[in-house]
Amino acid sequence: MRIGLLRETAPRERRVALIPATVQRLVQQKHEVLVERDAGTAAFFPDQLYRDAGASIVDSAAAAMAGADLVVKVQPPDAGQVGAMKQGAVLVSLLAPHASGPLLDALAQAGVSALALELVPRTTKAQSMDILSSQATVAGYQAVLTGASRMGRLLPMLTTAAGTITPGKAFVIGAGVAGLQAIATAKRLGAVVSAFDVRPVVKEQVMSLGASFVEAEAKAEGAGGYAKELSDDQQARVLEAIGKHIKDMDLVITTAAIPGKPAPRLVTRAMVESMRPGSVIVDVAAETGGNCELTKAGEDVVHAAVTILGPRNLASSLPRDASFMFSKNVQALLEHAIKDGALQVNVEDAILGPMAVTHAGAVRYGRN
Amino acid sequence: MRIGLLRETAPRERRVALIPATVQRLVQQKHEVLVERDAGTAAFFPDQLYRDAGASIVDSAAAAMAGADLVVKVQPPDAGQVGAMKQGAVLVSLLAPHASGPLLDALAQAGVSALALELVPRTTKAQSMDILSSQATVAGYQAVLTGASRMGRLLPMLTTAAGTITPGKAFVIGAGVAGLQAIATAKRLGAVVSAFDVRPVVKEQVMSLGASFVEAEAKAEGAGGYAKELSDDQQARVLEAIGKHIKDMDLVITTAAIPGKPAPRLVTRAMVESMRPGSVIVDVAAETGGNCELTKAGEDVVHAAVTILGPRNLASSLPRDASFMFSKNVQALLEHAIKDGALQVNVEDAILGPMAVTHAGAVRYGRN
Amino acid sequence: MEALIVSVIIFTLATFLGVELINRVPTTLHTPLMSGANAISGITIAGALIVAGGEHGWISTVLGFLAVVFAMVNVVGGYAVTDRMLQMFKRKPEQK
Amino acid sequence: MEALIVSVIIFTLATFLGVELINRVPTTLHTPLMSGANAISGITIAGALIVAGGEHGWISTVLGFLAVVFAMVNVVGGYAVTDRMLQMFKRKPEQK
Amino acid sequence: MSHTLTQLTYLVASVLFILGLKWLSSPATAVKGNRISGFGMLIAIVVTLLDQAIVTYQVVIAGLAVGSGLGLWMARAVKMTSMPQMVALLNGLGGGASLLVGGAEFLRSELVNEQLPIDTSITIQLSVLIGAVTLTGSFIAWAKLQEVMTGKPILFAGQKAFNALLFLAVIGLSAYQVSVPESVLWPFYAVVAISLLLGVTLVIPIGGADMPVVISLLNSYSGIAAAMTGFVIRNEVLIIAGALVGSSGIILSQIMCKAMNRSLANVLFGAFGAAAGGGSTKTAEGLTVRQTSADDAAVQLAYAKSVIVVPGYGLAVAQAQHIVREMADLIEKKGGEVKYAIHPVAGRMPGHMNVLLAEANVPYDKLFDMDQINAEFERTDVCLVIGANDVVNPASRTDPGSPIYGMPILNADRAHSIIVLKRGMGAGFAGIENELFYNPKTAMLFGDAKGSLQKVVTELKAL
Amino acid sequence: MSHTLTQLTYLVASVLFILGLKWLSSPATAVKGNRISGFGMLIAIVVTLLDQAIVTYQVVIAGLAVGSGLGLWMARAVKMTSMPQMVALLNGLGGGASLLVGGAEFLRSELVNEQLPIDTSITIQLSVLIGAVTLTGSFIAWAKLQEVMTGKPILFAGQKAFNALLFLAVIGLSAYQVSVPESVLWPFYAVVAISLLLGVTLVIPIGGADMPVVISLLNSYSGIAAAMTGFVIRNEVLIIAGALVGSSGIILSQIMCKAMNRSLANVLFGAFGAAAGGGSTKTAEGLTVRQTSADDAAVQLAYAKSVIVVPGYGLAVAQAQHIVREMADLIEKKGGEVKYAIHPVAGRMPGHMNVLLAEANVPYDKLFDMDQINAEFERTDVCLVIGANDVVNPASRTDPGSPIYGMPILNADRAHSIIVLKRGMGAGFAGIENELFYNPKTAMLFGDAKGSLQKVVTELKAL
Ligand SMILES: NC(=O)c1ccc[n+]([C@@H]2O[C@H](COP(=O)([O-])OP(=O)(O)OC[C@H]3O[C@@H](n4cnc5c(N)ncnc54)[C@H](OP(=O)(O)O)[C@@H]3O)[C@@H](O)[C@H]2O)c1
Ligand SMILES: NC(=O)c1ccc[n+]([C@@H]2O[C@H](COP(=O)([O-])OP(=O)(O)OC[C@H]3O[C@@H](n4cnc5c(N)ncnc54)[C@H](OP(=O)(O)O)[C@@H]3O)[C@@H](O)[C@H]2O)c1
Ligand SMILES: NC(=O)c1ccc[n+]([C@@H]2O[C@H](COP(=O)([O-])OP(=O)(O)OC[C@H]3O[C@@H](n4cnc5c(N)ncnc54)[C@H](O)[C@@H]3O)[C@@H](O)[C@H]2O)c1
Ligand SMILES: NC(=O)c1ccc[n+]([C@@H]2O[C@H](COP(=O)([O-])OP(=O)(O)OC[C@H]3O[C@@H](n4cnc5c(N)ncnc54)[C@H](O)[C@@H]3O)[C@@H](O)[C@H]2O)c1
């Protein structure tokens, strides 16, 4: 099988979909891998490493895709790239399917079977292919580091000859994968950490990390381990609970999300104004609209001396390990899908089925 | 006594020399405190807090200094400010005396008694006034945070469904106050930490933080707990030891310094080139020339895919706590120096003596 | 009567001693200890010998003979079995 | 001779029992324990009483009287002193 | 040989028994203890043989030879796994010996029409009664363990009353026998018969899994029977050794019950209430779970050369990371090697276990991921699974219907023995049963992981 | 009262003594233990009085009254701090009683020219010998502790040989006395005299600080003397109680020696080698440091209501943060409160202690900085200083010449008692002596902080 690995062109995207170690494995399995020049450079994997792994470096995306049975990248391809794929090829990448109608149509038309990585089912078995989990892990960690270095103060408690620095208070809203990692990282740095989520199972998980849980009488567990949207009444209770708690916080990390929906609004302008000067909010949900009212995706907002960071694509700012995990996920997916040396998009498969957004010339996403 | 607190005008300086809590204490001790508008704003202490503490807010530096018996600021004053001080006033600030000959002359001429904060003796008793220690603490912590968030990878070990992320290796060169804090912070984040220093007592201290010590046969303990410069022979041995060790490192924090001397060169270009792509060097000694050959103060250099950060005034990037500690130090100094409501610059005093760089119209610094 | 009292005293002291001796035994030693104690209770052999060896008529001799056999099985089997169990238990730390 | 052997047996058993009873004592209890044991050794009183109370001539009576006094001081003083020490020791946890 | 010397030698034998028992209760000295007590037995036997009371040697020698031969053969032939029933058998024989000695004395005195002193009469009755109960009770215990008869409690209506009746009858008959001066034999035979029956009826209602406790108790009885025999023939070594075994046996039974978290009364009479489960829990499908206690786990760990700890979400919930570290340190001090096997999805977030173990300062070089360590399980003495479930569930290998089928797991089930720490039989994240828990090599240590580990650590320190 | 009943009561008394001793050795049951043993003594006395052997009551009653009165008065009057010497005194009297009983029996038999059986003769000699040694030995111990005579070892040339000679003489004379059938008295008087002298010469070479061990040993002797008296008058309760005290006393002496990290032989004969230092170390300036042991520290901590831990650089060097946390947890489980006092410059970098304690997950709300906690020390039962030195050096308050004069310190010296954990008498960063270590309220627990704490934790768990 011929596999093409593309260089990312989206702004701020520094990751690469396959790292040399994965390429080497594919080559050992008798696949041919074509890598677009500098595909891994921004993630600190220079071309030489790919060459050492047995891939051929080609000069353009088109060259990498020419005749490829499988095209792998991180971000959705642009229109030109779709055109360059051969009929019957398989594309593996993030596709943001709920927001990419035209792209899906184009892929279907081009006869490309596209597997959307964000649709890996969240089952125990598919966990090794779960890109959302792995990238959220990096994001949760990086959110704390960025937030902490912008906070104006230290997180750990320090008793020094120049007075005692009280420990910073960190508050994590939305304790999914990213949120839990943020809790762990803030705890490591010595912060006093609290967290909030609407799924009831999360409380035990939060406490298993040594953080405290902020209670609000609102439970909203949806399907597949995800949350669902809150009723107005619940939303009011949640806002009250957060509002009471947030005043005192030095670092707030918000990661609340509902799949396919805009991020829930959980931090209001009034709450921001109630916070102490120098506090920082890191809105990890910035890209889907932000959990904070004042968040601007990709920008740093300072309001009432509170800094609100709206980072885009946080995982990409630690491109090496983010790519490492991304690549391992893709590798697990390919190992699951490749039978007898060829990639079979079996739409009956419990894992591939939900991921295959286009197949056999048709758009499958949203049909059921 | 009338005390004037100035706003900092130096670029990148966000700290303030006295925080409202200290001002309140001075006011309670019947001093009059004049604060230049927005003196604390950048450090997240708005004017209102100073007013609440009993200070008067004045519009200009000149107004704050008018008739002041004591002028307090963080960075050395500029020529204009020196002129505005009254004869016999006392100035407390950093003065970088070894590099500020003209400033000292001006101060002496203006009849100002200047206490250089960097000259607090490093005795147990004076530790509560030791600005170098307190600011180095902040710097060491922030160096790790900044370095880690630029590293391209995570510091802690994580075993995940997407593979095992091995722990990042951090190496601290120069384990003084900043270096030890860097060790502690990197350890907190889960890094495998090693450190190097030329003072023999440091080894036990490094190990008391759970880090390992890199041995090189070179001992250079100077006076007052400081290091001294190395002989050529020792320097060679040190470079060899560091060179062997650094290849494998993901995060290098260098803090080596010798008082009044340019920073020792400990990381060469060749060493940088031997490091892995994506590694980061944070050169805390950048302002005094840098421990790394490639460091440019105030700039981020990328060489052979290794990022070399040369941050200036790291402490100032966490202005709130840095100011808190700075202010507590100044407060301890004032409480030591103020007798019967007036500040006495007693040049016989074990603490004030060495700090008084100008007094009674003359420059004292460098005279003995 | 005096003799009985003395026997009672001895019995009482030995009982207390038995209680104090077995203070804290790891579970793994429960069976060997039980077995070892059982072997000690085979001391009835002393009584059996006296009964079997005395010339008190054939009933005593027959019963005594049986008693000696029973008690001896208990004694010999008990110690041997205990030793076997303990050997197994011992081996591991020695391997180190 | 029989009687002596029995006494020796009793003595032996009691000796073992004494060893087993005192297994691990915290330092703080060393003095009270010593004192308490000392009070028990005042059991010589029983011997003293028999000697003093029997009609074996004046020497026995005089020596017996002294023995009773000595032993009784040992007994009464011993228990009382031990109790005082232990009271002091007890007080703290009770305050809680 | 003078009587005094005999008695002195008996005293020496008694001292050796005392030391033997003492040493038997600690792993380090147990072997020595058993041997020294055996030596005590040897000199007791030799001295008895040399004593003036023995006049005809043929019978005695024959009995010794037959008994020793049989005993040795049994000890050699028995399989390691059948040890408890072997002890039961031997114990029963010991009880039988007491019965016979008491009986012989009684019959002898009746025969020569000797009027026995009252205390001798009483102790004869006691040695016969206790000896007989021990004899049949032990055989029932043996039968249950050997699965010659059912291990389940055998119950019938009025059983309790029946037992009580038998007991009263025996006491009454004994009292009658002792008090009647004339030479009558039938009450004696009745006592023997009823006692034998009592031994049976007392043990059958107790479940097979509780037999070790019963054996220990019967062992204590046979000690008392021996002591009683000692009263009968005025022999101090019998009294001392018998009393030692009598009291230590009861203590041991109680320790055993405590290890199973039950009372002695519950073990002996529990079946009359509910059908007690014994030391094992049965599940719906009839599979059996083996429970263990902290001290047992501690011994296993102390003597293991290699231990792999498999931490899971339960470790995090219990916040037991620090105590795990402490335990590992202790094991390593004792010469064992401890590694941690981290499954990629253990816990509830990527790296969950790393965070915890880093907090407890477990050195990185002791952490191994699945691929690194999976081959090592089969060479591992003990795998300690702490609050993990799905990540060690063999269903992922064997059961294609399972939601985790195909997920690679840690091969905990390949270790020589497995100890699982959980609060109960709760399922993990995937919500499925885990057959590892029913593996015969697996012992479950139920309770909050932190609490359980704390107990293990305490025991480890005491070892 | 029948003899049998008497003996049975004696048996009951013996059992009460056994229980009493057992309970006395654990803090929770000690009070009960002493009382039950006292009750045993009471019934033993009453039964003896009722026994047929006593015919004249005047003398007996008088003796009892005088003895009780004196005993009670002494027990009341003694100061808490003089307890050890009090015990010595009482013990001496007990030995004296044995001497008198033995002597009376001997003189009686000589008077009526009764030929005593050999064993009675021997035991009379033994009870006289041991009783006499106990009598004078205990008085010397008392005198040393009361500082009536010097606490230093008293040595003279040939002392060892002299003692050996005395011992041989006593044995020889005793043997002679026993073996000669004629009625001679002088060897007996000589035995008494030499034994009394032996008591003196055996104890004077032992230092005052070691007297508790000596008393415990003499206590054991007086138990043996009582047992010998029991042999003389054929009384089981004397034998049992005496033997109990005899053996437990020796064990206790050994435990005491172990707590001081010395052997019994070293305590008893050590002075002949080097002049042993005892439990305290002297410094150049003649100040004395009081040493303590881990188990003692543990008891203090277990019964403290409030504990303040003062961590210092030594804690970091020893990497003892985790074990400190564990110790604190244990103390809190026992109902005490633990706080940590963090001095601003403790350790070698700002926040050094915070980093460590955070690593061990000590909750922030237990950390107090100097200003918050300094007022609390005087209300604190135990201040535990772990590897800190300069930050608790009172010289900063009192000694204007000191380099740290004027630096605020933690008021550790104001606590009710202070335990300092260090490896030795090393100085801290500032390189100066610390008078806190010589404070009478301070006890030093020498050794690596981690090791010491580990021992403390083990002891705490056992309490
Ligand atoms: N790592 C990730 O990123 C991630 C994310 C989401 C989901 N998951 C899933 O989570 C699972 C992880 O497997 P796992 O083996 O770590 O955990 P698990 O399968 O969830 O099992 C945890 C076990 O711990 C026991 N437990 C809970 N609290 C305890 C306590 N205080 N003391 C002792 N035992 C306690 C529970 O049994 P009792 O109730 O009987 O005590 C339970 O069976 C996998 O199925 C994985 O797919 C993982
Ligand atoms: N915090 C800061 O920023 C900073 C920076 C530089 C200097 N200092 C100075 O450092 C000092 C700190 O005071 P401190 O009380 O924390 O420490 P310290 O005065 O230096 O005393 C530490 C003590 O710990 C003992 N020790 C060392 N290793 C040990 C071990 N393994 N186990 C048990 N004990 C051990 C040593 O005594 P033994 O040898 O007898 O065991 C030593 O006396 C102050 O003088 C301060 O001015 C502080
Ligand atoms: N079984 C598996 O293999 C597997 C793999 C990955 C994740 N998961 C589970 O899926 C869950 C969701 O993971 P995710 O991080 O991708 O979720 P996510 O990114 O969709 O959401 C992040 C968090 O925000 C929370 N949230 C949503 N609305 C909220 C509101 N109004 N207020 C507060 N919080 C709100 C959600 O509950 C979730 O915890 C995880 O907790 C994890 O347990 C399971
Ligand atoms: N007693 C007190 O009150 C007090 C207060 C503060 C600091 N101090 C002591 O002073 C010491 C120095 O503190 P600092 O951080 O201000 O020092 P610094 O900033 O002058 O130097 C930083 C470190 O660089 C090291 N260094 C110098 N040349 C080197 C070389 N060629 N290679 C490697 N390392 C080199 C120094 O040894 C020092 O540890 C500290 O370790 C501390 O113990 C004492």
Short mmCIF file of N, CA and C and ligand atoms in Angstrom, two decimals, chain A residues 124 127, chain E residues 312-314 317-318 344-350 387-391 421-430 447-449, ligand 1:
data_model
loop_
_atom_site.label_atom_id
_atom_site.label_comp_id
_atom_site.label_asym_id
_atom_site.label_seq_id
_atom_site.Cartn_x
_atom_site.Cartn_y
_atom_site.Cartn_z
N THR A 124 -13.52 1.53 25.56
CA THR A 124 -12.25 1.09 26.12
C THR A 124 -11.33 0.54 25.03
N GLN A 127 -9.61 3.12 22.77
CA GLN A 127 -8.91 4.21 23.45
C GLN A 127 -7.52 4.46 22.87
N GLY E 312 -4.53 0.62 39.64
CA GLY E 312 -5.68 0.99 38.81
C GLY E 312 -6.42 2.15 39.42
N TYR E 313 -7.58 2.39 38.88
CA TYR E 313 -8.36 3.55 39.31
C TYR E 313 -8.63 3.50 40.82
N GLY E 314 -8.85 2.30 41.35
CA GLY E 314 -9.14 2.16 42.77
C GLY E 314 -8.01 2.70 43.65
N VAL E 317 -8.70 6.31 43.78
CA VAL E 317 -9.86 6.63 44.61
C VAL E 317 -9.48 6.53 46.08
N ALA E 318 -8.72 5.50 46.40
CA ALA E 318 -8.34 5.30 47.80
C ALA E 318 -7.21 6.24 48.21
N PRO E 344 -1.78 1.33 29.79
CA PRO E 344 -2.03 2.62 29.15
C PRO E 344 -3.35 3.27 29.55
N VAL E 345 -4.39 2.48 29.84
CA VAL E 345 -5.64 3.16 30.17
C VAL E 345 -6.04 2.98 31.63
N ALA E 346 -5.08 2.64 32.48
CA ALA E 346 -5.41 2.55 33.90
C ALA E 346 -5.83 3.91 34.42
N GLY E 347 -6.81 3.91 35.30
CA GLY E 347 -7.29 5.18 35.83
C GLY E 347 -8.34 5.80 34.95
N ARG E 348 -8.50 7.09 35.06
CA ARG E 348 -9.54 7.77 34.30
C ARG E 348 -9.03 8.90 33.43
N MET E 349 -7.75 9.04 33.36
CA MET E 349 -7.22 10.02 32.41
C MET E 349 -5.84 9.53 31.99
N PRO E 350 -5.40 9.94 30.83
CA PRO E 350 -4.09 9.50 30.40
C PRO E 350 -3.04 9.90 31.45
N GLY E 387 -6.77 -2.08 43.11
CA GLY E 387 -7.87 -1.26 42.57
C GLY E 387 -7.89 -1.23 41.06
N ALA E 388 -7.32 -2.23 40.42
CA ALA E 388 -7.42 -2.30 38.96
C ALA E 388 -8.39 -3.42 38.61
N ASN E 389 -8.99 -3.33 37.45
CA ASN E 389 -9.99 -4.32 37.10
C ASN E 389 -9.96 -4.57 35.59
N ASP E 390 -10.48 -3.63 34.81
CA ASP E 390 -10.53 -3.84 33.37
C ASP E 390 -9.16 -4.14 32.77
N VAL E 391 -8.14 -3.48 33.29
CA VAL E 391 -6.83 -3.59 32.67
C VAL E 391 -6.16 -4.94 32.92
N LEU E 421 -6.55 -6.27 45.49
CA LEU E 421 -7.11 -5.40 46.52
C LEU E 421 -8.29 -4.62 45.95
N LYS E 422 -9.48 -4.87 46.46
CA LYS E 422 -10.67 -4.13 46.04
C LYS E 422 -11.57 -4.01 47.25
N ARG E 423 -12.59 -3.18 47.09
CA ARG E 423 -13.52 -3.06 48.21
C ARG E 423 -14.49 -4.22 48.25
N GLY E 424 -14.88 -4.68 47.06
CA GLY E 424 -15.83 -5.78 46.99
C GLY E 424 -15.76 -6.39 45.61
N MET E 425 -16.87 -6.87 45.11
CA MET E 425 -16.81 -7.50 43.81
C MET E 425 -17.30 -6.54 42.72
N GLY E 426 -17.20 -5.24 42.99
CA GLY E 426 -17.67 -4.23 42.04
C GLY E 426 -16.96 -4.35 40.69
N ALA E 427 -17.66 -3.98 39.64
CA ALA E 427 -17.07 -4.00 38.30
C ALA E 427 -16.27 -2.72 38.08
N GLY E 428 -15.47 -2.71 37.04
CA GLY E 428 -14.70 -1.52 36.68
C GLY E 428 -15.47 -0.64 35.70
N PHE E 429 -14.73 0.23 35.01
CA PHE E 429 -15.33 1.19 34.09
C PHE E 429 -16.18 0.49 33.02
N ALA E 430 -15.65 -0.63 32.49
CA ALA E 430 -16.35 -1.29 31.40
C ALA E 430 -17.59 -2.05 31.91
N GLY E 447 -11.51 -4.61 50.90
CA GLY E 447 -11.45 -3.42 51.74
C GLY E 447 -10.89 -2.25 50.95
N ASP E 448 -11.05 -1.08 51.47
CA ASP E 448 -10.47 0.09 50.84
C ASP E 448 -8.96 -0.13 50.69
N ALA E 449 -8.45 0.17 49.50
CA ALA E 449 -7.07 -0.18 49.21
C ALA E 449 -6.10 0.43 50.21
N1 LIG G 1 -6.91 6.09 31.45
C1 LIG G 1 -7.83 6.75 30.74
O1 LIG G 1 -7.52 7.65 30.03
C2 LIG G 1 -9.27 6.36 30.86
C3 LIG G 1 -10.24 7.34 30.65
C4 LIG G 1 -11.57 6.96 30.76
C5 LIG G 1 -11.89 5.63 31.02
N2 LIG G 1 -10.92 4.71 31.22
C6 LIG G 1 -11.27 3.33 31.50
O2 LIG G 1 -11.10 3.09 32.90
C7 LIG G 1 -10.71 1.73 33.08
C8 LIG G 1 -9.44 1.72 33.85
O3 LIG G 1 -9.16 0.44 34.34
P1 LIG G 1 -8.68 0.23 35.83
O4 LIG G 1 -8.32 -1.20 35.94
O5 LIG G 1 -7.68 1.24 36.20
O6 LIG G 1 -9.93 0.57 36.74
P2 LIG G 1 -11.38 -0.06 36.71
O7 LIG G 1 -11.46 -1.15 35.75
O8 LIG G 1 -12.31 1.07 36.63
O9 LIG G 1 -11.49 -0.75 38.14
C9 LIG G 1 -11.28 -0.03 39.29
C10 LIG G 1 -11.57 -0.98 40.43
O10 LIG G 1 -11.11 -0.38 41.62
C11 LIG G 1 -11.92 -0.77 42.69
N3 LIG G 1 -11.93 0.33 43.65
C12 LIG G 1 -12.56 1.52 43.59
N4 LIG G 1 -12.31 2.25 44.69
C13 LIG G 1 -11.51 1.50 45.48
C14 LIG G 1 -10.92 1.71 46.75
N5 LIG G 1 -11.09 2.84 47.44
N6 LIG G 1 -10.14 0.73 47.25
C15 LIG G 1 -9.95 -0.42 46.57
N7 LIG G 1 -10.49 -0.67 45.38
C16 LIG G 1 -11.27 0.30 44.82
C17 LIG G 1 -13.28 -1.04 42.11
O11 LIG G 1 -13.77 -2.27 42.64
P3 LIG G 1 -14.64 -2.26 43.95
O12 LIG G 1 -15.78 -1.36 43.70
O13 LIG G 1 -14.99 -3.69 44.15
O14 LIG G 1 -13.72 -1.78 45.02
C18 LIG G 1 -13.03 -1.23 40.61
O15 LIG G 1 -13.34 -2.52 40.17
C19 LIG G 1 -10.59 1.10 31.71
O16 LIG G 1 -11.75 0.44 31.38
C20 LIG G 1 -10.40 2.31 30.84
O17 LIG G 1 -10.82 2.11 29.53
C21 LIG G 1 -9.61 5.07 31.18
#
